Amino acid sequence: MEHTQHHHAHHHSPEEKKRQLARLSRVIGHLQHVKGMIEEDADCADVLVQLSATRSALTGLGKEIISEHITHCISHAIEDGNEDAIQEFQKAIEKFF
């Protein structure tokens, strides 16, 4: 997985970070459940339903991260005139969707 370095200061709220990590832990739990279902030869339809729920939860987390990043990091990048940070984030959003 490609990872780019951010060249701007991040201003993340500790509460928001904690909330995002909790959501991610729930997604990981869902994936572990799906893995167990596959290992136990669960019904394929049930596996797909669980995968769909996991994908929805992951997408929700991504949207939350996008919103938080726009509210905090991008607003600071605009104030600082940091066009690179804005363009980098636009590319990240395109990859996400």
Coordinates of C-alpha atoms in Angstrom, one line a residue:
M1 CA 0.0 0.0 0.0
E2 CA 1.4 3.4 -1.0
H3 CA 1.8 5.9 1.8
T4 CA 2.6 9.6 1.2
Q5 CA 4.2 11.8 3.7
H6 CA 2.1 14.8 4.9
H7 CA 4.0 18.1 4.7
H8 CA 1.6 20.0 6.9
A9 CA 0.8 20.1 10.6
H10 CA -2.0 17.9 11.8
H11 CA -4.5 19.2 14.4
H12 CA -6.4 16.1 15.5
S13 CA -8.7 16.2 18.5
P14 CA -7.8 13.4 21.0
E15 CA -11.6 12.7 21.4
E16 CA -12.0 12.3 17.6
K17 CA -9.0 10.1 17.4
K18 CA -10.4 7.9 20.2
R19 CA -13.8 7.7 18.5
Q20 CA -12.1 6.7 15.1
L21 CA -10.0 4.0 16.8
A22 CA -13.1 2.6 18.5
R23 CA -14.9 2.5 15.1
L24 CA -11.9 0.8 13.5
S25 CA -11.8 -1.8 16.3
R26 CA -15.4 -2.6 15.6
V27 CA -14.6 -3.1 11.9
I28 CA -11.7 -5.4 12.8
G29 CA -14.1 -7.3 15.0
H30 CA -16.6 -7.7 12.1
L31 CA -13.8 -8.9 9.8
Q32 CA -12.7 -11.5 12.4
H33 CA -16.3 -12.7 12.6
V34 CA -16.4 -13.0 8.8
K35 CA -13.1 -14.9 8.9
G36 CA -14.6 -17.3 11.4
M37 CA -17.7 -17.7 9.3
I38 CA -15.6 -18.7 6.3
E39 CA -13.5 -21.1 8.4
E40 CA -16.7 -22.7 9.6
D41 CA -18.2 -23.0 6.1
A42 CA -21.1 -20.6 6.9
D43 CA -23.7 -19.9 4.3
C44 CA -22.3 -17.8 1.5
A45 CA -25.3 -15.4 1.6
D46 CA -24.7 -14.8 5.3
V47 CA -21.0 -14.1 4.7
L48 CA -21.8 -11.6 2.0
V49 CA -24.3 -9.8 4.3
Q50 CA -21.6 -9.5 7.0
L51 CA -19.0 -8.3 4.4
S52 CA -21.5 -5.7 3.3
A53 CA -22.0 -4.5 6.8
T54 CA -18.2 -4.4 7.3
R55 CA -17.7 -2.4 4.1
S56 CA -20.4 0.1 5.2
A57 CA -18.8 0.5 8.5
L58 CA -15.4 1.1 6.9
T59 CA -16.9 3.6 4.5
G60 CA -18.5 5.4 7.4
L61 CA -15.1 5.6 9.1
G62 CA -13.5 7.0 6.0
K63 CA -16.2 9.6 5.6
E64 CA -15.7 10.6 9.3
I65 CA -11.9 10.9 8.7
I66 CA -12.5 13.0 5.6
S67 CA -14.8 15.3 7.5
E68 CA -12.5 15.7 10.4
H69 CA -9.5 16.3 8.1
I70 CA -11.3 19.0 6.2
T71 CA -12.5 20.7 9.4
H72 CA -9.1 20.7 11.1
C73 CA -6.1 20.0 8.8
I74 CA -7.3 21.4 5.5
S75 CA -8.6 24.6 7.1
H76 CA -5.2 25.1 8.6
A77 CA -3.5 24.3 5.3
I78 CA -5.7 26.9 3.6
E79 CA -4.8 29.5 6.2
D80 CA -1.1 28.7 5.7
G81 CA -1.5 28.7 1.9
N82 CA -0.3 25.1 1.7
E83 CA -1.7 24.1 -1.7
D84 CA 0.3 20.9 -1.7
A85 CA -1.6 19.6 1.3
I86 CA -4.9 20.4 -0.3
Q87 CA -4.0 18.7 -3.6
E88 CA -2.6 15.7 -1.7
F89 CA -5.9 15.3 0.2
Q90 CA -7.9 15.6 -3.0
K91 CA -5.9 12.7 -4.4
A92 CA -6.5 10.7 -1.3
I93 CA -10.3 11.3 -1.5
E94 CA -10.3 10.1 -5.1
K95 CA -8.5 6.9 -4.1
F96 CA -11.0 6.3 -1.3
F97 CA -14.0 6.5 -3.5

